[in-house]
Amino acid sequence: MLGVVIGGSAGSFPIVTNILAALPKNYPYPLFLCLHRLKHVRTGFVEALSLKSALPIHEPHDREQVLPGHVYLAPANYHMYITTSGTCISLSTEEVVNHSRPSIDITFCSAAKTFGSKCVGILLSGANKDGALGCKAIKDAGATVIVQAPDECQVRTMTLAAMKATTVDFVFSSHQIISYLQKLNG
Amino acid sequence: MDEVLNISEEDFRRIVSAVRTASKVDLIHYEPLLLCHRFERFMQMQGYSSVSVLIEKIMQDRVFVDILLNRIRVQTTEMFRDPQMWRELDQNVFPRLKGESVIKIWVPDVCGDDELNTLLIMLDRNDLLSKSMVYATSAYAKVLADVKIGQIDAKKLEISLDNYSRLEPNGSIEGYFERLDKYTCFSSKLLSNVIFIERSLIFDNPPDKGFNLVLFRNRALNYSQYTRKSIIEKLYKSMIIGGYFILGIGENLKGLEQVTNFVSMSKTENIFRKL
């Protein structure tokens, strides 16, 4: 199975909303979103993302089953893993990584291990280096890494860190990211 | 930039086997995905790039194994994590426990002081501490010893105070901490109400029976599916009918319907009641 992981922080929310709005209801792959968020704000995020999305969006419970065409948003104050079989989500309260829980590095590294070369990692705007190591893990697994063009990012720190950590496959504008995901054929 | 460490399934099994041989601790009961990540993180922090070197160290140095076991243990995060849950307890659970002559409470698998200290403060605020029997158990004597000492990390305290302010914007819990020269300690008076018992959640019997409340938030995340089921069944059996059981908000009881019979008291905060 192919899996798409998307990470972002400051400035990424509008891009994620646009991506989800552009994907069809019968999208054949699961999407995993790891977005930095306030730990005390537990409601509203899924609802806001769902407004324009045809895909069902969940904040998964631990050991929730993964289904194609579903979007899994890392819950506040938990790290989100994808089990090695790719069929389940695991949550964890381990220490913060890069000052973040959920940490993009954790979700991306887990996706690299699970999906191997059948993974697409997309890193969006953000203000710290979380996700850079995860992009490297995805690249090392032989999969595809895309970063949002730094010039387009509201905050470019995150994408620049990823580009420093590994050789990314594509530096795309948000329109190009959407087009890539629409045409994606695993 | 850190390097990506990726322990293979075979190497993971080799590490687990080495730990078992060196310490008799069997990590097979833990969630392999998380455990593997804990090993990777430990290796990164300690500067090990080779699993073989790590295994050699495990086999030769028992003190090192204890350090490893301590570091791979997942801590709870902060006091008053999920303030809404504590508000729910304050408003809907503690008032129902007030009529009990003795309130038996179990905090199993203690891995740090956060949940226990929060519970003690909440019991004290509700005038329930004097009639409560609070058991804190862990398989690790050192963990219990550290909790008993009550020393609080400054950063963690700051986060905890912030969490509390979301529960009680005008309240203060400063009185529960003793500010010393170099560190801060949690109230020894409150900790003196706790019965600390070294006991494995997997292998040993519960420390008592007839519990009114079992606080088990986010601990089940760390166990394998099979072990999680047997642990929650054990906790369920240790409770009285009508007793309260609390999981973390990222958990649920799916797959446990055959071994437990709980009704949800709060779907968002994961508070259950035994039928």
Short mmCIF file of N, CA and C in Angstrom, two decimals, chain B residues 36-124:
data_model
loop_
_atom_site.label_atom_id
_atom_site.label_comp_id
_atom_site.label_asym_id
_atom_site.label_seq_id
_atom_site.Cartn_x
_atom_site.Cartn_y
_atom_site.Cartn_z
N CYS B 36 10.76 -0.25 19.62
CA CYS B 36 11.83 -0.12 18.62
C CYS B 36 12.25 1.34 18.51
N HIS B 37 11.27 2.23 18.52
CA HIS B 37 11.62 3.66 18.46
C HIS B 37 12.37 4.10 19.71
N ARG B 38 12.01 3.55 20.85
CA ARG B 38 12.72 3.89 22.09
C ARG B 38 14.18 3.44 22.00
N PHE B 39 14.39 2.25 21.44
CA PHE B 39 15.77 1.76 21.26
C PHE B 39 16.53 2.71 20.32
N GLU B 40 15.88 3.07 19.23
CA GLU B 40 16.54 3.96 18.26
C GLU B 40 16.91 5.29 18.91
N ARG B 41 15.98 5.80 19.69
CA ARG B 41 16.23 7.09 20.34
C ARG B 41 17.35 6.96 21.37
N PHE B 42 17.32 5.86 22.11
CA PHE B 42 18.38 5.62 23.10
C PHE B 42 19.74 5.56 22.42
N MET B 43 19.80 4.82 21.33
CA MET B 43 21.07 4.69 20.59
C MET B 43 21.55 6.05 20.09
N GLN B 44 20.60 6.84 19.61
CA GLN B 44 20.95 8.18 19.12
C GLN B 44 21.52 9.04 20.24
N MET B 45 20.82 9.03 21.38
CA MET B 45 21.24 9.86 22.51
C MET B 45 22.59 9.42 23.06
N GLN B 46 22.81 8.10 23.04
CA GLN B 46 24.05 7.57 23.63
C GLN B 46 25.18 7.47 22.60
N GLY B 47 24.87 7.78 21.36
CA GLY B 47 25.90 7.77 20.33
C GLY B 47 26.26 6.39 19.80
N TYR B 48 25.32 5.46 19.87
CA TYR B 48 25.57 4.12 19.29
C TYR B 48 25.06 4.10 17.85
N SER B 49 25.91 3.73 16.92
CA SER B 49 25.43 3.63 15.54
C SER B 49 25.30 2.17 15.12
N SER B 50 25.80 1.26 15.96
CA SER B 50 25.75 -0.16 15.60
C SER B 50 24.97 -0.95 16.66
N VAL B 51 24.02 -1.75 16.18
CA VAL B 51 23.24 -2.59 17.10
C VAL B 51 24.15 -3.62 17.77
N SER B 52 25.12 -4.14 17.03
CA SER B 52 26.02 -5.16 17.60
C SER B 52 26.80 -4.61 18.79
N VAL B 53 27.24 -3.36 18.68
CA VAL B 53 27.97 -2.74 19.80
C VAL B 53 27.03 -2.57 20.99
N LEU B 54 25.80 -2.16 20.71
CA LEU B 54 24.81 -2.00 21.79
C LEU B 54 24.59 -3.34 22.48
N ILE B 55 24.41 -4.39 21.70
CA ILE B 55 24.14 -5.71 22.27
C ILE B 55 25.34 -6.18 23.12
N GLU B 56 26.53 -5.93 22.63
CA GLU B 56 27.74 -6.31 23.39
C GLU B 56 27.73 -5.62 24.75
N LYS B 57 27.38 -4.34 24.74
CA LYS B 57 27.34 -3.57 25.99
C LYS B 57 26.27 -4.14 26.93
N ILE B 58 25.11 -4.48 26.35
CA ILE B 58 24.02 -5.04 27.16
C ILE B 58 24.49 -6.33 27.85
N MET B 59 25.20 -7.16 27.11
CA MET B 59 25.62 -8.45 27.65
C MET B 59 26.72 -8.32 28.70
N GLN B 60 27.46 -7.21 28.67
CA GLN B 60 28.62 -7.09 29.56
C GLN B 60 28.38 -6.21 30.78
N ASP B 61 27.37 -5.35 30.73
CA ASP B 61 27.27 -4.32 31.76
C ASP B 61 25.84 -4.22 32.29
N ARG B 62 25.63 -4.79 33.47
CA ARG B 62 24.28 -4.84 34.03
C ARG B 62 23.77 -3.43 34.39
N VAL B 63 24.67 -2.58 34.85
CA VAL B 63 24.26 -1.21 35.19
C VAL B 63 23.75 -0.49 33.94
N PHE B 64 24.44 -0.76 32.82
CA PHE B 64 24.02 -0.17 31.55
C PHE B 64 22.61 -0.64 31.18
N VAL B 65 22.32 -1.90 31.44
CA VAL B 65 20.98 -2.43 31.11
C VAL B 65 19.91 -1.69 31.92
N ASP B 66 20.23 -1.42 33.18
CA ASP B 66 19.26 -0.68 34.01
C ASP B 66 19.03 0.73 33.46
N ILE B 67 20.13 1.33 33.01
CA ILE B 67 20.00 2.68 32.41
C ILE B 67 19.12 2.59 31.16
N LEU B 68 19.41 1.59 30.34
CA LEU B 68 18.62 1.40 29.12
C LEU B 68 17.13 1.22 29.45
N LEU B 69 16.85 0.34 30.41
CA LEU B 69 15.45 0.06 30.76
C LEU B 69 14.76 1.32 31.30
N ASN B 70 15.52 2.10 32.03
CA ASN B 70 14.96 3.34 32.56
C ASN B 70 14.65 4.34 31.45
N ARG B 71 15.57 4.44 30.49
CA ARG B 71 15.40 5.44 29.43
C ARG B 71 14.31 5.06 28.42
N ILE B 72 14.10 3.77 28.22
CA ILE B 72 13.10 3.40 27.22
C ILE B 72 11.68 3.44 27.78
N ARG B 73 11.58 3.60 29.09
CA ARG B 73 10.26 3.67 29.70
C ARG B 73 9.59 5.00 29.32
N VAL B 74 8.36 4.94 28.88
CA VAL B 74 7.68 6.17 28.47
C VAL B 74 7.06 6.82 29.71
N GLN B 75 7.44 8.05 29.92
CA GLN B 75 6.92 8.80 31.08
C GLN B 75 5.54 9.36 30.75
N THR B 76 4.81 9.73 31.82
CA THR B 76 3.65 10.57 31.55
C THR B 76 4.20 11.96 31.26
N THR B 77 3.38 12.87 30.91
CA THR B 77 3.93 14.10 30.34
C THR B 77 3.99 15.28 31.31
N GLU B 78 2.93 15.53 31.99
CA GLU B 78 2.88 16.73 32.82
C GLU B 78 1.71 16.61 33.79
N MET B 79 1.74 17.38 34.86
CA MET B 79 0.59 17.39 35.77
C MET B 79 -0.58 18.10 35.09
N PHE B 80 -1.77 17.70 35.47
CA PHE B 80 -2.99 18.29 34.93
C PHE B 80 -3.04 18.22 33.40
N ARG B 81 -2.45 17.15 32.85
CA ARG B 81 -2.61 16.92 31.41
C ARG B 81 -4.11 16.80 31.14
N ASP B 82 -4.59 17.39 30.10
CA ASP B 82 -6.02 17.38 29.75
C ASP B 82 -6.87 17.95 30.90
N PRO B 83 -6.77 19.23 31.14
CA PRO B 83 -7.51 19.84 32.25
C PRO B 83 -9.01 19.52 32.23
N GLN B 84 -9.57 19.35 31.02
CA GLN B 84 -11.02 19.06 30.95
C GLN B 84 -11.36 17.75 31.66
N MET B 85 -10.44 16.78 31.56
CA MET B 85 -10.70 15.50 32.22
C MET B 85 -10.75 15.69 33.73
N TRP B 86 -9.81 16.49 34.24
CA TRP B 86 -9.78 16.72 35.69
C TRP B 86 -11.01 17.50 36.13
N ARG B 87 -11.49 18.40 35.28
CA ARG B 87 -12.72 19.15 35.60
C ARG B 87 -13.91 18.18 35.68
N GLU B 88 -13.92 17.25 34.73
CA GLU B 88 -15.00 16.24 34.71
C GLU B 88 -14.98 15.41 36.00
N LEU B 89 -13.77 15.02 36.41
CA LEU B 89 -13.65 14.27 37.67
C LEU B 89 -14.16 15.11 38.84
N ASP B 90 -13.76 16.38 38.83
CA ASP B 90 -14.10 17.30 39.90
C ASP B 90 -15.62 17.47 40.01
N GLN B 91 -16.27 17.55 38.85
CA GLN B 91 -17.69 17.90 38.86
C GLN B 91 -18.61 16.67 38.89
N ASN B 92 -18.17 15.58 38.27
CA ASN B 92 -19.09 14.45 38.12
C ASN B 92 -18.68 13.15 38.80
N VAL B 93 -17.44 13.01 39.18
CA VAL B 93 -17.02 11.76 39.80
C VAL B 93 -16.79 11.94 41.30
N PHE B 94 -15.99 12.91 41.68
CA PHE B 94 -15.69 13.08 43.11
C PHE B 94 -16.95 13.31 43.96
N PRO B 95 -17.92 14.11 43.47
CA PRO B 95 -19.13 14.28 44.30
C PRO B 95 -19.84 12.95 44.57
N ARG B 96 -19.77 12.01 43.62
CA ARG B 96 -20.43 10.72 43.82
C ARG B 96 -19.65 9.82 44.77
N LEU B 97 -18.37 10.13 44.96
CA LEU B 97 -17.56 9.31 45.86
C LEU B 97 -17.62 9.81 47.30
N LYS B 98 -18.19 10.99 47.48
CA LYS B 98 -18.19 11.60 48.81
C LYS B 98 -18.93 10.76 49.84
N GLY B 99 -19.94 10.03 49.40
CA GLY B 99 -20.72 9.22 50.34
C GLY B 99 -20.02 7.95 50.80
N GLU B 100 -18.94 7.58 50.16
CA GLU B 100 -18.23 6.34 50.53
C GLU B 100 -17.48 6.55 51.84
N SER B 101 -17.44 5.50 52.67
CA SER B 101 -16.67 5.64 53.92
C SER B 101 -15.16 5.56 53.64
N VAL B 102 -14.80 4.69 52.69
CA VAL B 102 -13.40 4.60 52.26
C VAL B 102 -13.38 4.60 50.73
N ILE B 103 -12.48 5.37 50.16
CA ILE B 103 -12.37 5.40 48.69
C ILE B 103 -11.05 4.74 48.31
N LYS B 104 -11.16 3.62 47.64
CA LYS B 104 -9.93 2.93 47.22
C LYS B 104 -9.59 3.34 45.79
N ILE B 105 -8.37 3.81 45.63
CA ILE B 105 -7.93 4.30 44.32
C ILE B 105 -6.62 3.62 43.94
N TRP B 106 -6.52 3.22 42.69
CA TRP B 106 -5.28 2.58 42.23
C TRP B 106 -4.72 3.35 41.02
N VAL B 107 -3.46 3.73 41.15
CA VAL B 107 -2.74 4.31 40.00
C VAL B 107 -1.69 3.26 39.61
N PRO B 108 -2.03 2.39 38.65
CA PRO B 108 -1.11 1.30 38.29
C PRO B 108 -0.02 1.78 37.34
N ASP B 109 1.08 1.04 37.34
CA ASP B 109 2.14 1.28 36.36
C ASP B 109 2.64 2.73 36.41
N VAL B 110 2.83 3.22 37.62
CA VAL B 110 3.32 4.59 37.80
C VAL B 110 4.68 4.71 37.10
N CYS B 111 4.85 5.76 36.33
CA CYS B 111 6.13 5.91 35.63
C CYS B 111 6.74 7.27 35.90
N GLY B 112 6.03 8.08 36.64
CA GLY B 112 6.50 9.42 37.00
C GLY B 112 5.52 9.96 38.02
N ASP B 113 5.70 11.20 38.40
CA ASP B 113 4.89 11.72 39.50
C ASP B 113 3.64 12.48 39.04
N ASP B 114 3.52 12.73 37.74
CA ASP B 114 2.50 13.68 37.28
C ASP B 114 1.06 13.30 37.63
N GLU B 115 0.66 12.12 37.21
CA GLU B 115 -0.73 11.73 37.42
C GLU B 115 -1.04 11.60 38.90
N LEU B 116 -0.12 10.99 39.62
CA LEU B 116 -0.33 10.75 41.05
C LEU B 116 -0.44 12.08 41.80
N ASN B 117 0.49 12.98 41.55
CA ASN B 117 0.46 14.27 42.25
C ASN B 117 -0.80 15.06 41.91
N THR B 118 -1.19 15.00 40.66
CA THR B 118 -2.42 15.71 40.26
C THR B 118 -3.62 15.14 41.01
N LEU B 119 -3.68 13.82 41.05
CA LEU B 119 -4.78 13.16 41.75
C LEU B 119 -4.81 13.58 43.22
N LEU B 120 -3.65 13.61 43.86
CA LEU B 120 -3.59 13.97 45.28
C LEU B 120 -4.09 15.39 45.51
N ILE B 121 -3.71 16.29 44.64
CA ILE B 121 -4.18 17.68 44.77
C ILE B 121 -5.70 17.73 44.62
N MET B 122 -6.21 17.01 43.63
CA MET B 122 -7.66 17.04 43.39
C MET B 122 -8.43 16.43 44.56
N LEU B 123 -7.89 15.35 45.13
CA LEU B 123 -8.55 14.74 46.29
C LEU B 123 -8.54 15.70 47.48
N ASP B 124 -7.42 16.37 47.65
CA ASP B 124 -7.30 17.32 48.77
C ASP B 124 -8.28 18.48 48.60
#
